Tab-separated table of C-alpha atoms in Angstrom:
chain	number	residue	atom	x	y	z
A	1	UNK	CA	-72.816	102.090	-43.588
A	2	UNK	CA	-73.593	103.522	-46.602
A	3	UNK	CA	-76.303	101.468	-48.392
A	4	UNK	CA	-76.077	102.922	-51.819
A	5	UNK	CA	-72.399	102.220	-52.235
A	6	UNK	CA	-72.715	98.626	-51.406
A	7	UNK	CA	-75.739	98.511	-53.626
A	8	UNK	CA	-73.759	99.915	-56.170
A	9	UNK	CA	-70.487	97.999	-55.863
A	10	UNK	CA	-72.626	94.778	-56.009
A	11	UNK	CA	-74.113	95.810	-58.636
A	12	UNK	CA	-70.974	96.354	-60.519
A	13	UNK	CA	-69.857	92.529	-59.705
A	14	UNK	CA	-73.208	91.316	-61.214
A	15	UNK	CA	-72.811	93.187	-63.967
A	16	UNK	CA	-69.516	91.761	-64.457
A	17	UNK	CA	-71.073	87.676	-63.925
A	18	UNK	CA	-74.057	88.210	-66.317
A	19	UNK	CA	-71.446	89.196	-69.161
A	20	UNK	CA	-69.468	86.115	-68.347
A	21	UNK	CA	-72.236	84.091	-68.577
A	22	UNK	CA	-73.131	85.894	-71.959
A	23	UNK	CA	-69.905	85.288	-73.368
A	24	UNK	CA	-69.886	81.277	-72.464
A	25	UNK	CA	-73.294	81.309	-73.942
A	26	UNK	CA	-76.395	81.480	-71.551
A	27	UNK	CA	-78.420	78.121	-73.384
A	28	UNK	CA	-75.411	76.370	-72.342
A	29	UNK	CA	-74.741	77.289	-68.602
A	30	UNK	CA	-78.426	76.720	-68.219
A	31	UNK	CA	-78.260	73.165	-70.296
A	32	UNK	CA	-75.602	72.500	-67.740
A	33	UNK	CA	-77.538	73.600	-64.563
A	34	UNK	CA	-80.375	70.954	-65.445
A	35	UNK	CA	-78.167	67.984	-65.239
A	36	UNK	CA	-77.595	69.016	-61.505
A	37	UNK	CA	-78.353	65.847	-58.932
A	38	UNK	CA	-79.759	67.627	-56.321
A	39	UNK	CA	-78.457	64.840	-53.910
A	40	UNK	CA	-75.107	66.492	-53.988
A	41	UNK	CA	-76.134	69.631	-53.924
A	42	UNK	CA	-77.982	69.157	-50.677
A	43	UNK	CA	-75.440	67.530	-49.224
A	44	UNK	CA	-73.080	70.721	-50.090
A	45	UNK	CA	-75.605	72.904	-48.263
A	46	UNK	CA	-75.004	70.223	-45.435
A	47	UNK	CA	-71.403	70.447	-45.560
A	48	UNK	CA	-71.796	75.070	-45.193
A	49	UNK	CA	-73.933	74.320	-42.387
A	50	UNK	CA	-70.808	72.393	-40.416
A	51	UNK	CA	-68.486	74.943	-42.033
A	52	UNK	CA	-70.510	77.806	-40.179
A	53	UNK	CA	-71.536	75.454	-36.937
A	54	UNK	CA	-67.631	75.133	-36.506
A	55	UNK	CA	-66.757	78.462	-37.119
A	56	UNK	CA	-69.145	79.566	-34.006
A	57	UNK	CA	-67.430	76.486	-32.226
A	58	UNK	CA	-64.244	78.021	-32.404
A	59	UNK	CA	-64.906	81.529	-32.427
A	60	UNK	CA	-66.769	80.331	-29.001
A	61	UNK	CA	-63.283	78.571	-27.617
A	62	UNK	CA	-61.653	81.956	-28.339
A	63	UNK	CA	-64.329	83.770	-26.478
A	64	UNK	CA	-64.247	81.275	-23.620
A	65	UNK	CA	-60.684	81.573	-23.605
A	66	UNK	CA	-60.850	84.973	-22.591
A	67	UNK	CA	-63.039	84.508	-19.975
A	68	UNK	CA	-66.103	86.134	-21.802
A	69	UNK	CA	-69.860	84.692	-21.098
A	70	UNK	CA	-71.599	84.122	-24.134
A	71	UNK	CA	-74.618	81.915	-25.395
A	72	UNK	CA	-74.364	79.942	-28.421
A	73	UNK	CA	-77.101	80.814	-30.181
A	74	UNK	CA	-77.460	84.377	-29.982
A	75	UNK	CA	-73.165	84.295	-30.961
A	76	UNK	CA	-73.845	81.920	-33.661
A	77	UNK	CA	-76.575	84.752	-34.629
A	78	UNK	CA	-73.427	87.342	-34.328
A	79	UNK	CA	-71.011	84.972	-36.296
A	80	UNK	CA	-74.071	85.123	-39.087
A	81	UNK	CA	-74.514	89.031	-39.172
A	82	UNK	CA	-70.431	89.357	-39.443
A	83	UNK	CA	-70.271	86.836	-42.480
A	84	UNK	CA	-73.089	89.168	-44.446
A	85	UNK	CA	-71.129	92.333	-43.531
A	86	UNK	CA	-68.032	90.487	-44.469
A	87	UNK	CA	-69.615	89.351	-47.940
A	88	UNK	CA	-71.908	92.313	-48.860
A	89	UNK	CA	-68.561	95.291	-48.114
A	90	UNK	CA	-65.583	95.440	-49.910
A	91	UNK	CA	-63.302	95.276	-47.188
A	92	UNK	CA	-61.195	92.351	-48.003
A	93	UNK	CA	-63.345	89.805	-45.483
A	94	UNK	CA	-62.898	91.975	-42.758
A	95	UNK	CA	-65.426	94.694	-42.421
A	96	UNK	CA	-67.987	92.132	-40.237
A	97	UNK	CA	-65.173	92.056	-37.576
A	98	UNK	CA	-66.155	95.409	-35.796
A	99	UNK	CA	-69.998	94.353	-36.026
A	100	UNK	CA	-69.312	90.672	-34.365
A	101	UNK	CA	-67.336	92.509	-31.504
A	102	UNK	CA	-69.598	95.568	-30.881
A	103	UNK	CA	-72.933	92.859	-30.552
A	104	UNK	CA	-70.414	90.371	-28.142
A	105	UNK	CA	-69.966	93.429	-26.344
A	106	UNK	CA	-73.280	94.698	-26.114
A	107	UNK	CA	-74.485	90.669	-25.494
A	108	UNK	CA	-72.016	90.116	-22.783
A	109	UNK	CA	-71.149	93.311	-21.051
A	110	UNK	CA	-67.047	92.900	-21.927
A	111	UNK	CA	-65.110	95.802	-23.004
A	112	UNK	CA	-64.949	96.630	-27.215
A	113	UNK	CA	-61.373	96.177	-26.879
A	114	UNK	CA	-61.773	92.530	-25.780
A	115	UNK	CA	-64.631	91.439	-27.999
A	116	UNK	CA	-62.480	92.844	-31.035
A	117	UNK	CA	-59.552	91.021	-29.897
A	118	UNK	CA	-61.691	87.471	-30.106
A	119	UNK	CA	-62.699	88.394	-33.044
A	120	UNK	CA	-59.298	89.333	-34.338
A	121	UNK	CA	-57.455	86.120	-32.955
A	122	UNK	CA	-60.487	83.882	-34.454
A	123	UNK	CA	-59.233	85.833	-37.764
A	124	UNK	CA	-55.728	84.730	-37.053
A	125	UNK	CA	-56.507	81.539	-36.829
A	126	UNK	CA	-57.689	81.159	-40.444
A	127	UNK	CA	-55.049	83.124	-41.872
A	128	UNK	CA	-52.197	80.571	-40.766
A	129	UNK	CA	-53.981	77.450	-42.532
A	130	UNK	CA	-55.373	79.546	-45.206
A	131	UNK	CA	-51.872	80.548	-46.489
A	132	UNK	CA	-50.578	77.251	-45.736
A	133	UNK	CA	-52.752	75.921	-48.199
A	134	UNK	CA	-52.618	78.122	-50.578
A	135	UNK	CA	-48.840	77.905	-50.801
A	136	UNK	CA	-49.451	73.846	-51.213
A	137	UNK	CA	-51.839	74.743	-54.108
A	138	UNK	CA	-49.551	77.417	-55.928
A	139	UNK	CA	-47.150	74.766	-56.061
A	140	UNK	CA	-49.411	72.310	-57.062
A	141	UNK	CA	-50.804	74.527	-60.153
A	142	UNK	CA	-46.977	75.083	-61.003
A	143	UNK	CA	-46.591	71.513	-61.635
A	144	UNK	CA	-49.610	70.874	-63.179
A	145	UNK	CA	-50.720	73.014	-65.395
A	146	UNK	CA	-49.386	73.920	-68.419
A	147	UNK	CA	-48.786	77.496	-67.485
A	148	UNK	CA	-46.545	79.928	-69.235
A	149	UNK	CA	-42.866	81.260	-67.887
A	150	UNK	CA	-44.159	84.499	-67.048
A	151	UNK	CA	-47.459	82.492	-65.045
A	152	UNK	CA	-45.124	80.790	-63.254
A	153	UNK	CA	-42.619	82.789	-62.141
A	154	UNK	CA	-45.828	85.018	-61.047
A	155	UNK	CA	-46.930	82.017	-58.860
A	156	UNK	CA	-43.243	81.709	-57.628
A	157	UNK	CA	-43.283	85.423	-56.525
A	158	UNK	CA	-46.588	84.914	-55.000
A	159	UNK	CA	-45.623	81.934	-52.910
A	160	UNK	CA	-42.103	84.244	-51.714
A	161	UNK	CA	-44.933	87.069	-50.329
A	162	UNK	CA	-47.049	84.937	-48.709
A	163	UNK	CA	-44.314	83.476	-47.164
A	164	UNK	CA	-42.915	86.748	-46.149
A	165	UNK	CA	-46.563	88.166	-45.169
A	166	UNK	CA	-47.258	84.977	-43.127
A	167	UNK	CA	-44.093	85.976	-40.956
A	168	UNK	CA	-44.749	89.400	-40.554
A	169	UNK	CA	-48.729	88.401	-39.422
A	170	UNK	CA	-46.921	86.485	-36.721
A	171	UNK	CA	-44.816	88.997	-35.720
A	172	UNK	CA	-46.414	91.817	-35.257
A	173	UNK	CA	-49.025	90.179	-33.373
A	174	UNK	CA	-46.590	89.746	-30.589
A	175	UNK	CA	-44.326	93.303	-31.251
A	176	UNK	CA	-46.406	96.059	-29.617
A	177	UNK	CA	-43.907	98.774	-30.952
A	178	UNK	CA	-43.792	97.092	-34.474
A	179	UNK	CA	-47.970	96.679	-34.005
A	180	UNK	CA	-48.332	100.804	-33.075
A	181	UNK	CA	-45.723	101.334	-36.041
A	182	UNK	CA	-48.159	99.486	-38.309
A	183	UNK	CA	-50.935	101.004	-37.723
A	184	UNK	CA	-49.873	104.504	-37.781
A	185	UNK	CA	-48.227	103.648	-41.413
A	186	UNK	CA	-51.906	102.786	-42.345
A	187	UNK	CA	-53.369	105.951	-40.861
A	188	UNK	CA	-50.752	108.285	-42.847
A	189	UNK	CA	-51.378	106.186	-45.960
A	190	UNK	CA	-55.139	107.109	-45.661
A	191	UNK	CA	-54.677	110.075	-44.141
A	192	UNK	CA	-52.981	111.674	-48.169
A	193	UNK	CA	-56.227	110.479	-49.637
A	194	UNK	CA	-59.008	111.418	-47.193
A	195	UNK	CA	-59.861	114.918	-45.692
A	196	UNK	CA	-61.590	113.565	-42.745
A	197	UNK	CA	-59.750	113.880	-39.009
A	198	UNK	CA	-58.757	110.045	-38.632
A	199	UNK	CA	-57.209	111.154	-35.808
A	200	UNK	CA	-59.687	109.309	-32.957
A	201	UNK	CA	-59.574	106.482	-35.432
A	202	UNK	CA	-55.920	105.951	-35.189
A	203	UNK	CA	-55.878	106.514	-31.410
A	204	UNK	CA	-58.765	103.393	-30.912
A	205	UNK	CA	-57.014	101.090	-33.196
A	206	UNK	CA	-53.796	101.429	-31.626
A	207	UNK	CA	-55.817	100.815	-28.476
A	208	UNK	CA	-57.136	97.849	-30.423
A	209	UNK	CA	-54.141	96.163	-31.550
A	210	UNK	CA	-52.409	96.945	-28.048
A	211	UNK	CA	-55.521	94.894	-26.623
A	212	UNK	CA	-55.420	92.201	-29.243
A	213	UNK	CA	-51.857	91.443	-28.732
A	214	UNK	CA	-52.165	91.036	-24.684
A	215	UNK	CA	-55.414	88.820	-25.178
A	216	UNK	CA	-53.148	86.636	-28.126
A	217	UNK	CA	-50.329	86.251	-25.531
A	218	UNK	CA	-52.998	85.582	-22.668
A	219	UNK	CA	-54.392	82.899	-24.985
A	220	UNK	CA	-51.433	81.465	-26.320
A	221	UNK	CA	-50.366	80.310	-22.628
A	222	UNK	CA	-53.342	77.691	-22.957
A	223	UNK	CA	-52.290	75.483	-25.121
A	224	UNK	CA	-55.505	73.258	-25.552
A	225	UNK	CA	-57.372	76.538	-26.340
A	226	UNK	CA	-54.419	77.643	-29.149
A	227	UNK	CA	-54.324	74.199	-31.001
A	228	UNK	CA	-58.272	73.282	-30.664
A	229	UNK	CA	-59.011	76.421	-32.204
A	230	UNK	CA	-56.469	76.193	-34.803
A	231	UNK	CA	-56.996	72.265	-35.992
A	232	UNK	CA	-60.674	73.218	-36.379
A	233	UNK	CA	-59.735	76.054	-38.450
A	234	UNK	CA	-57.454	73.688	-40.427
A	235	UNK	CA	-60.525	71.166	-40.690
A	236	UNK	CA	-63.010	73.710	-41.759
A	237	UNK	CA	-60.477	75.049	-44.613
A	238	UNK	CA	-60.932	71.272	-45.859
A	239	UNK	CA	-64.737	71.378	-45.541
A	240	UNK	CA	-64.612	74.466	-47.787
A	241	UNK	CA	-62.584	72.860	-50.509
A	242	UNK	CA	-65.298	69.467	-50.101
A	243	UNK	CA	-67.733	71.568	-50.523
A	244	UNK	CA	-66.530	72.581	-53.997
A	245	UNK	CA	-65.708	69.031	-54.902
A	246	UNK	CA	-69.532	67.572	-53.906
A	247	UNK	CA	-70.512	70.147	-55.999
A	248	UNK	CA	-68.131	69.102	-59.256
A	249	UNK	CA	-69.997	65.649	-58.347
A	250	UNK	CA	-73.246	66.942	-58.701
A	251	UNK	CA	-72.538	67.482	-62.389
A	252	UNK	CA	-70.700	64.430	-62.861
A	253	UNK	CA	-67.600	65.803	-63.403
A	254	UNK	CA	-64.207	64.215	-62.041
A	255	UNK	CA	-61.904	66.584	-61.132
A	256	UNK	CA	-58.660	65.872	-58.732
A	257	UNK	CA	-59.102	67.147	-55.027
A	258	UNK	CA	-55.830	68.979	-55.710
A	259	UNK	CA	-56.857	70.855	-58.527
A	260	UNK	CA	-60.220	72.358	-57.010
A	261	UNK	CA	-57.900	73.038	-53.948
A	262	UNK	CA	-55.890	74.962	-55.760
A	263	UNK	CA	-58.014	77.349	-57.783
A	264	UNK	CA	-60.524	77.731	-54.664
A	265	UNK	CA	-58.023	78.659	-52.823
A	266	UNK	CA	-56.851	81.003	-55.293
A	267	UNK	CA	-60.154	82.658	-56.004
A	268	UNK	CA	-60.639	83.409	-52.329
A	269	UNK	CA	-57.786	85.088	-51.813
A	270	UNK	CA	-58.345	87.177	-55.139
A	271	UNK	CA	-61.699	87.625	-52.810
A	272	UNK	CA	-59.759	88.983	-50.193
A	273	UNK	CA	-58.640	92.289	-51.662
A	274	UNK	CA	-60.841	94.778	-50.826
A	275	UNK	CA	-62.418	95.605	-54.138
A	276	UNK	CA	-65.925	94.517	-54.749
A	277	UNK	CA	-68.385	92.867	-52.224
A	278	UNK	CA	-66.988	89.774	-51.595
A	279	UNK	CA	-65.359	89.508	-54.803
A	280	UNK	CA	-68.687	88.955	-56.820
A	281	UNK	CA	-67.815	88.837	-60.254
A	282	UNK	CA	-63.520	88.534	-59.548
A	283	UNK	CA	-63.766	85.602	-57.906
A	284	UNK	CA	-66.356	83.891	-60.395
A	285	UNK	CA	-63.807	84.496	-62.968
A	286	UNK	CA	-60.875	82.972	-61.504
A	287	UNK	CA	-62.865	79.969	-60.703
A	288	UNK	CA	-64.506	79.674	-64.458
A	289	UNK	CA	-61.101	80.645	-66.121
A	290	UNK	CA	-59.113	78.084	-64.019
A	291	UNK	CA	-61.681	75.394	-64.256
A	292	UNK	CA	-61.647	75.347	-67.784
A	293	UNK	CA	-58.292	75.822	-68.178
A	294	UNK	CA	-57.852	72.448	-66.493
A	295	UNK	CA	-60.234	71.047	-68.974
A	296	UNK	CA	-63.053	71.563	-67.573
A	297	UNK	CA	-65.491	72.697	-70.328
A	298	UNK	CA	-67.086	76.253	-70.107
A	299	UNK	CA	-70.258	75.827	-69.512
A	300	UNK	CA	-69.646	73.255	-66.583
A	301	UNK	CA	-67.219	75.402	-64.737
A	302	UNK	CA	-69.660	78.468	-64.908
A	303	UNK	CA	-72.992	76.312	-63.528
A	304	UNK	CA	-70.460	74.785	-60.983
A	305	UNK	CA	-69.002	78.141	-59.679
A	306	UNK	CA	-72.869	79.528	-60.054
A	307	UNK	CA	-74.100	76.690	-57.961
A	308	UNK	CA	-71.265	76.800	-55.012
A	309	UNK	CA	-71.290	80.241	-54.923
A	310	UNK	CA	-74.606	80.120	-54.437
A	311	UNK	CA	-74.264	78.334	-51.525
A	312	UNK	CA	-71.022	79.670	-49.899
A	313	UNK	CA	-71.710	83.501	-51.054
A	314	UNK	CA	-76.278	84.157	-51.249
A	315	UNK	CA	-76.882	81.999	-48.555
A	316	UNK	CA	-74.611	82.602	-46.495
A	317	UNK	CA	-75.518	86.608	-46.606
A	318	UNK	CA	-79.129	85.591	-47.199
A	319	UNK	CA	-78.964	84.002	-43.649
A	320	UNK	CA	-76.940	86.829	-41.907
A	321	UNK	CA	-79.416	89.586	-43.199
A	322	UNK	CA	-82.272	87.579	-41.931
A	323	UNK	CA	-81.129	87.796	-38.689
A	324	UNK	CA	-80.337	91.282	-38.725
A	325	UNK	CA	-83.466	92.372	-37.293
A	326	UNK	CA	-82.808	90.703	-33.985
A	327	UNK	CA	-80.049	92.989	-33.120
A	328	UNK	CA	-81.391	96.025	-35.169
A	329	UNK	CA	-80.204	97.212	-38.389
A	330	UNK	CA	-78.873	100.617	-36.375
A	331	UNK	CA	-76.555	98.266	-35.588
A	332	UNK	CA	-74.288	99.026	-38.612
A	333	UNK	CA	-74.406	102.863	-37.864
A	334	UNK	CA	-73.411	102.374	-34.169
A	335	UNK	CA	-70.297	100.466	-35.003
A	336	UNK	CA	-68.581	103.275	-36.565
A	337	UNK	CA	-69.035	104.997	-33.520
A	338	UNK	CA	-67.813	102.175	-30.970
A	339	UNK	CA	-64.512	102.006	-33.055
């Protein structure tokens, strides 16, 4: 991994909060802070500890599912390291995958190429709900805000593509030639703008995806395994948005469920592109510029999104990071060579 890059990218996205919170005016983001009941707060760094105690639940059905011996603390331990990597790399949420699989592997003596496919069908099974609900909340800021025509129609054409994308996620995980096709459009894409041989890359993650989509199809035949794992993703895509809302209550502000829905979901899939370390700074905006848009004044929306991110973003890679150690930090290094 290279350390100075991600120091430098989250730098950038710092850079890029502090002038927001310049611009709103610091005096009042930090007038706003103080009227904080710490009652809800707590209770919002109750409500990430379920988030991440169900996310090792399920990740843990998946991994039983494939017949794969595990212990639940040292994967909940994995599950911790892969949400730092996930927030600290710009990857688009996915560059703690590899790391979760390689230390599964290591843990339980299973092939890579099964560890990555748990780790890839846990990922599948918060993509469905996650675009589910973020086509309910497109729709819902269409016909609530006061947006403009060209806003809208945006949203319109946004909905359309993740409609589109949702049905091509489900079919290539089930079309091996369509899955190999995929992934060797990828390669040539990177191969025009790199001059490094990708060439063992390409071969492992068509291995990969070949292995992902027999373990899918292996775990799709048990149907209590398929819809526990995917109703606690559902539930844990609510926690996330509750989580936001207990937070809005902390500063006594009433704002509808649907409308911090709407722009969370929005903001985290603006985190998802593969930009800056886990959006830092991108998704801040979204959240401040939507919030206030809805009426929200300036100054609450920023402590609000400073508060919850906080919780969901420092934390969260605060508590991954500590537990590095315990596996080694050569860990990072020895992924790229695994894949």
């Amino acid at each position: 991994m290279d350390y100075k890059k991600v120091f430098g990218l989250l730098s950038v996205g710092v850079v890029i909060l502090v002038a927001m919170i310049l611009f709103i005016g610091p005096g009042e983001v930090l007038n706003a802070l103080q009227t904080a009941d710490m009652k809800y707060v707590l209770l919002a760094i109750i409500i990430q500890f379920i988030i991440m105690t169900l996310w090792n639940i399920k990740w843990g059905i998946i991994v039983s599912g494939l017949d794969i011996s595990y212990k639940k603390i040292p994967l909940y331990a994995m599950l911790l390291v892969g949400l730092a990597i996930n927030n600290l790399t710009p990857s688009g949420r996915g560059g703690g995958e590899p790391v979760r699989a390689y230390l599964l592997s290591k843990s339980s003596g299973a092939g890579f190429r099964k560890t990555f496919a748990t780790v890839m069908s846990d990922k599948l099974f918060d993509t469905f709900p996650f675009l589910t609900l973020a086509i309910i909340a497109m729709i819902y800021l269409i016909f609530t805000l006061h947006l403009s025509q060209t806003m809208v129609i945006t949203l319109i054409a946004v909905i359309i593509l993740f409609v589109i994308l949702l049905g091509f996620i489900l079919y290539i995980c089930f079309n091996e030639e369509l899955g190999i096709r995929t992934v060797a459009w990828i390669f040539r894409q990177l191969n025009r703008f790199m001059s490094r041989d990708l060439t063992k890359y390409e071969s492992k993650s068509k291995s990969a995806m070949i292995g992902f989509q027999t373990s899918l199809k292996y775990l799709m035949k048990d149907r209590k395994v398929f819809f526990q794992a995917l109703i606690i993703a559902f539930i844990v895509w609510i926690l996330e948005i509750l989580r936001v809302y207990v937070v809005f209550l902390a500063f006594g502000v009433n704002v509808s469920f649907g409308m911090i829905a709407s722009v969370f979901l929005l903001s985290t899939l603006v985190g998802m592109i593969p930009a800056l370390p886990g959006g830092i700074g991108a998704v801040d905006g979204i959240m401040i510029l939507v919030y206030s848009m809805a009426g929200v004044p300036s100054s609450i929306s920023t402590a609000v999104t400073l508060v919850e991110r906080l919780i969901s973003y420092w934390m969260v890679s605060g508590l991954g990071l500590l537990v590095l150690p315990y596996f080694g930090t050569g860990v990072l290094d020895k992924v790229d060579l695994e894949e």
